[in-house]
Coordinates of C-alpha atoms in Angstrom, one line a residue:
M1 CA -41.5 37.2 -23.3
E2 CA -42.5 33.7 -24.5
L3 CA -45.7 32.4 -26.3
R4 CA -46.8 30.2 -23.2
Q5 CA -46.6 33.1 -21.0
L6 CA -49.1 35.1 -23.3
E7 CA -51.0 32.1 -23.8
Y8 CA -51.5 31.5 -19.9
F9 CA -52.4 35.4 -19.4
V10 CA -55.0 35.2 -22.2
A11 CA -56.6 32.2 -20.7
V12 CA -56.6 33.5 -17.2
A13 CA -58.1 36.8 -18.2
E14 CA -60.9 35.3 -20.3
E15 CA -61.9 32.8 -17.6
A16 CA -61.4 35.2 -14.8
S17 CA -59.7 32.5 -12.7
F18 CA -56.3 30.9 -12.4
T19 CA -57.9 27.4 -11.7
R20 CA -60.2 27.7 -14.9
G21 CA -57.3 29.3 -16.8
A22 CA -54.9 26.4 -15.8
A23 CA -57.4 23.9 -16.9
R24 CA -58.0 25.5 -20.4
V25 CA -54.2 25.2 -21.3
H26 CA -53.9 21.9 -19.3
V27 CA -50.9 23.1 -17.2
A28 CA -51.1 22.8 -13.5
Q29 CA -51.9 26.2 -11.7
P30 CA -48.8 26.9 -10.0
G31 CA -47.0 26.6 -13.6
V32 CA -49.3 29.1 -14.9
S33 CA -49.0 31.6 -12.1
A34 CA -45.3 31.5 -12.2
Q35 CA -45.0 32.2 -16.0
I36 CA -47.6 35.0 -15.4
R37 CA -45.5 36.6 -12.7
R38 CA -42.3 36.3 -15.0
L39 CA -44.4 37.9 -17.9
E40 CA -45.4 40.8 -15.3
R41 CA -41.6 41.2 -14.1
E42 CA -40.7 41.5 -17.7
L43 CA -43.2 44.2 -18.3
G44 CA -42.7 45.7 -14.9
Q45 CA -46.4 45.9 -14.2
E46 CA -48.8 43.7 -12.8
L47 CA -51.4 42.7 -15.4
L48 CA -53.7 41.0 -13.1
D49 CA -55.6 42.0 -9.8
R50 CA -55.5 39.2 -7.5
S51 CA -56.9 40.5 -4.5
G52 CA -60.6 39.7 -4.8
R53 CA -62.7 36.6 -5.2
Q54 CA -62.7 36.9 -9.1
V55 CA -59.4 37.5 -11.2
Q56 CA -59.5 40.9 -12.9
L57 CA -57.3 42.9 -15.2
T58 CA -55.3 45.9 -14.1
D59 CA -55.2 48.8 -16.4
A60 CA -51.9 47.4 -17.7
G61 CA -53.6 44.1 -18.3
V62 CA -56.6 45.8 -20.2
A63 CA -54.0 47.5 -22.4
V64 CA -51.8 44.2 -23.0
L65 CA -54.6 41.7 -23.5
P66 CA -55.5 42.8 -27.2
Y67 CA -51.7 42.6 -28.1
A68 CA -51.5 39.0 -26.5
R69 CA -54.5 37.7 -28.4
A70 CA -52.9 39.1 -31.6
A71 CA -49.7 37.7 -31.1
L72 CA -51.2 34.1 -30.4
A73 CA -53.6 34.4 -33.6
A74 CA -50.5 35.5 -35.6
V75 CA -48.6 32.3 -34.7
A76 CA -51.9 30.3 -35.3
G77 CA -52.4 31.9 -38.6
A78 CA -48.9 31.0 -39.6
R79 CA -49.4 27.2 -38.8
L80 CA -52.5 27.1 -40.5
A81 CA -51.3 28.7 -43.3
V82 CA -48.4 25.8 -43.9
D83 CA -51.3 23.2 -43.4
E84 CA -53.2 24.7 -46.0
V85 CA -50.3 24.9 -48.4
T86 CA -49.4 21.5 -47.6
G87 CA -52.8 20.1 -48.4
L88 CA -53.2 19.0 -44.7
L89 CA -56.6 19.1 -42.9
R90 CA -56.1 18.6 -39.3
G91 CA -56.6 20.4 -35.9
Q92 CA -59.5 20.6 -33.6
V93 CA -62.9 21.9 -33.9
S94 CA -64.9 23.2 -30.9
I95 CA -68.7 22.8 -31.4
G96 CA -71.2 24.2 -29.1
T97 CA -75.1 23.2 -28.8
V98 CA -78.3 23.8 -26.6
A99 CA -80.1 20.9 -25.3
S100 CA -83.0 21.2 -27.3
S101 CA -81.2 20.6 -30.5
S102 CA -81.2 16.7 -29.7
H103 CA -83.8 16.3 -32.7
L104 CA -81.2 17.6 -35.3
S105 CA -78.9 14.6 -35.1
L106 CA -75.9 15.9 -34.1
P107 CA -74.5 12.8 -33.2
K108 CA -74.8 11.7 -37.0
L109 CA -73.6 15.1 -38.1
L110 CA -70.5 14.7 -36.0
A111 CA -69.9 11.0 -36.8
D112 CA -70.1 11.7 -40.6
F113 CA -67.8 14.6 -40.4
H114 CA -65.2 12.2 -38.4
A115 CA -65.6 9.5 -41.3
L116 CA -64.6 12.2 -43.7
H117 CA -61.9 13.8 -41.6
P118 CA -60.5 11.3 -39.2
S119 CA -57.7 13.6 -38.3
I120 CA -59.7 16.5 -37.1
D121 CA -60.5 16.2 -33.1
M122 CA -63.8 17.4 -32.4
A123 CA -65.1 18.6 -28.7
L124 CA -68.7 19.1 -28.1
S125 CA -70.1 21.1 -25.2
E126 CA -73.6 22.1 -24.2
G127 CA -74.8 25.3 -22.7
N128 CA -77.5 27.9 -23.1
S129 CA -77.8 30.3 -26.1
D130 CA -76.3 33.5 -24.6
H131 CA -73.4 31.5 -23.5
L132 CA -72.8 29.7 -26.6
A133 CA -73.1 32.9 -28.6
E134 CA -70.3 34.6 -26.3
G135 CA -68.0 31.6 -26.7
V136 CA -68.4 31.8 -30.6
R137 CA -67.7 35.7 -30.4
T138 CA -64.7 35.1 -28.3
G139 CA -63.2 32.1 -30.4
R140 CA -63.7 29.7 -27.6
I141 CA -66.2 27.9 -29.8
D142 CA -65.9 27.6 -33.5
V143 CA -69.4 26.6 -34.5
A144 CA -72.7 26.4 -32.4
V145 CA -76.3 25.5 -32.5
I146 CA -78.1 28.3 -30.7
G147 CA -81.6 29.2 -30.0
M148 CA -82.6 32.5 -31.4
A149 CA -86.0 34.7 -30.4
T150 CA -85.1 37.8 -32.7
D151 CA -82.0 38.9 -34.6
P152 CA -78.8 37.3 -34.9
P153 CA -76.5 37.9 -31.7
P154 CA -74.4 40.8 -32.6
G155 CA -71.0 39.5 -34.4
L156 CA -72.2 36.4 -35.6
D157 CA -73.5 34.9 -38.8
V158 CA -76.1 32.3 -38.8
Q159 CA -78.1 29.7 -40.9
V160 CA -81.4 28.8 -39.6
I161 CA -82.1 25.2 -39.4
A162 CA -85.4 24.8 -37.4
D163 CA -88.3 27.5 -37.1
E164 CA -90.9 26.1 -35.0
L165 CA -94.0 27.4 -33.4
L166 CA -94.0 27.2 -29.6
V167 CA -96.9 26.0 -27.9
G168 CA -98.5 25.2 -24.5
A169 CA -98.2 21.5 -23.2
V170 CA -100.5 20.3 -20.2
S171 CA -101.5 17.3 -18.5
A172 CA -104.8 15.9 -19.2
G173 CA -106.3 17.0 -16.0
H174 CA -105.3 20.8 -16.5
P175 CA -107.8 23.2 -17.0
L176 CA -106.6 23.9 -20.2
A177 CA -106.4 20.3 -21.4
H178 CA -109.6 20.7 -23.7
R179 CA -108.7 24.2 -25.1
E180 CA -107.3 24.2 -28.5
R181 CA -106.1 27.8 -28.2
V182 CA -105.7 30.7 -25.9
S183 CA -104.4 34.2 -25.6
V184 CA -101.7 35.2 -23.6
E185 CA -103.9 37.5 -21.8
E186 CA -105.8 34.3 -20.7
I187 CA -103.0 32.6 -19.4
R188 CA -100.8 35.3 -18.3
D189 CA -101.0 34.4 -14.3
H190 CA -100.7 30.5 -15.0
T191 CA -97.9 28.5 -13.4
L192 CA -95.2 28.2 -16.3
I193 CA -92.6 25.4 -16.7
C194 CA -89.9 26.8 -19.0
L195 CA -86.3 26.7 -20.3
P196 CA -84.0 28.7 -18.1
P197 CA -82.8 32.5 -19.0
G198 CA -80.2 33.1 -21.8
T199 CA -82.2 30.4 -24.0
G200 CA -83.9 31.4 -27.0
L201 CA -87.3 29.9 -25.8
R202 CA -87.3 31.8 -22.9
T203 CA -86.6 34.9 -24.5
S204 CA -89.7 34.4 -26.7
V205 CA -91.7 33.5 -23.9
E206 CA -90.6 36.8 -22.0
A207 CA -91.2 39.2 -25.1
A208 CA -94.9 37.5 -25.5
W209 CA -95.7 38.4 -21.8
S210 CA -94.2 41.8 -21.9
A211 CA -96.4 42.6 -25.1
V212 CA -99.5 42.3 -22.8
A213 CA -97.4 44.0 -20.1
A214 CA -97.0 41.0 -17.9
T215 CA -94.2 39.1 -16.4
P216 CA -94.4 35.3 -17.1
R217 CA -94.8 33.1 -13.8
I218 CA -92.3 30.5 -14.1
A219 CA -92.4 28.3 -11.2
F220 CA -90.3 25.3 -13.0
E221 CA -87.3 25.5 -15.3
A222 CA -85.0 22.9 -16.7
S223 CA -82.5 23.0 -19.5
D224 CA -83.8 19.7 -21.1
P225 CA -87.1 19.8 -22.9
L226 CA -87.9 16.2 -21.8
V227 CA -87.8 17.4 -18.2
L228 CA -90.3 20.2 -19.0
A229 CA -92.6 17.9 -20.5
Q230 CA -92.4 15.6 -17.4
L231 CA -93.2 18.0 -15.1
A232 CA -96.1 19.2 -17.2
A233 CA -97.3 15.6 -17.6
R234 CA -97.5 15.4 -13.7
G235 CA -100.0 18.4 -13.7
L236 CA -97.4 21.2 -12.3
G237 CA -98.2 23.8 -14.7
L238 CA -98.3 24.7 -18.6
A239 CA -95.1 23.9 -20.3
I240 CA -93.8 26.1 -23.3
L241 CA -92.3 23.7 -26.1
P242 CA -91.7 23.4 -29.5
Q243 CA -94.7 22.1 -31.4
P244 CA -93.2 19.1 -32.8
F245 CA -91.7 18.1 -29.4
A246 CA -94.9 18.5 -27.7
R247 CA -96.9 16.4 -30.3
A248 CA -94.1 13.7 -30.0
H249 CA -95.4 13.3 -26.4
A250 CA -99.1 13.4 -27.0
R251 CA -99.9 10.4 -25.1
Q252 CA -98.8 12.3 -22.0
L253 CA -99.7 15.9 -22.8
R254 CA -102.5 17.9 -24.4
T255 CA -101.2 20.8 -26.8
V256 CA -102.7 24.3 -26.6
R257 CA -101.9 26.8 -29.4
I258 CA -101.1 30.4 -27.7
D259 CA -101.9 33.2 -29.8
S260 CA -98.6 35.5 -29.9
A261 CA -96.5 36.3 -32.8
H262 CA -93.5 36.3 -30.4
L263 CA -93.8 32.4 -29.8
R264 CA -91.6 30.8 -32.2
G265 CA -88.5 29.1 -31.6
R266 CA -85.7 29.1 -34.2
L267 CA -82.5 26.8 -33.9
A268 CA -79.4 28.5 -36.0
L269 CA -76.1 27.6 -36.7
A270 CA -73.8 30.4 -35.7
W271 CA -70.1 31.3 -36.4
R272 CA -68.2 34.5 -36.0
A273 CA -69.1 37.0 -38.7
E274 CA -65.7 37.2 -40.2
G275 CA -65.5 33.3 -40.3
P276 CA -63.9 30.3 -38.4
V277 CA -60.0 30.9 -38.2
S278 CA -59.0 27.1 -38.9
P279 CA -59.3 25.2 -42.1
A280 CA -60.5 22.3 -39.7
A281 CA -63.3 24.6 -38.5
R282 CA -64.3 26.0 -42.0
A283 CA -64.4 22.4 -43.3
F284 CA -66.9 21.3 -40.2
L285 CA -69.0 24.4 -40.9
T286 CA -69.3 23.9 -44.7
H287 CA -70.1 20.2 -43.9
A288 CA -72.8 21.2 -41.3
R289 CA -74.2 23.7 -43.5
R290 CA -74.7 21.4 -46.1
E291 CA -76.0 18.5 -44.0
L292 CA -78.3 20.6 -41.9
G293 CA -79.9 22.5 -45.0
E294 CA -83.1 24.5 -45.2
P295 CA -84.9 25.2 -41.7
A296 CA -87.5 22.8 -40.7
G297 CA -91.0 24.4 -40.3
S298 CA -93.8 24.0 -37.8

């Protein structure tokens, strides 16, 4: 049994795909398949069910997966222990972020960290909050900026770095353009423009409408708040946006406050509750928590 076989097995199991698993470990798919077959022959059982469109674990695979993860973690821990003893700070940090975090100056944060630790490689990916939180939980991502509507996701610790009022934003010709504030009941049937499911902002909107026994009528959704603003400016509906973002586009949009305790958007830095594993990830988390500081209010 070889470590690379365990690594390939874990990658394919977690990605539920030989193609994605092979891409994750940067090995050609036939090579990954061959090594996993060798592992299965050695154990005397198939670990993966290849019969469907999506690769699934067999009962034996479910039993083996935690031991494979533990073996890989033990080897990584041994390497990290040597690095810490010798005073080296190197490795890679995987960082995730939601699209609406652009005003937090992540490029500056990353550049400053690179200047401090040039031997550490960084990888940045974008996704919705649910996807990023799951990535942090499984260890695929070390640290992420996520949106939160309620309590922190299970298994994660967080530092809130922005806490903003969510408001409605409409074009000058919209029926609500001259209103300063409205209730959710008044706009429960209005056409909405919103971030997609899995984002903190979307969760807040759904909670606000649920509180008045309604379902938000979302006709347009996009992952970029700028696109939401542009759609609203064209008169296509009522966009739900963080108040500072809406105010920054005051030339094109009219802002309407919506009375609901649920309509607050929080951005938070999130990491595994037991802390990042590698010294590189721990160094980045310390840097990010210090630089991002206290939450920005509305």
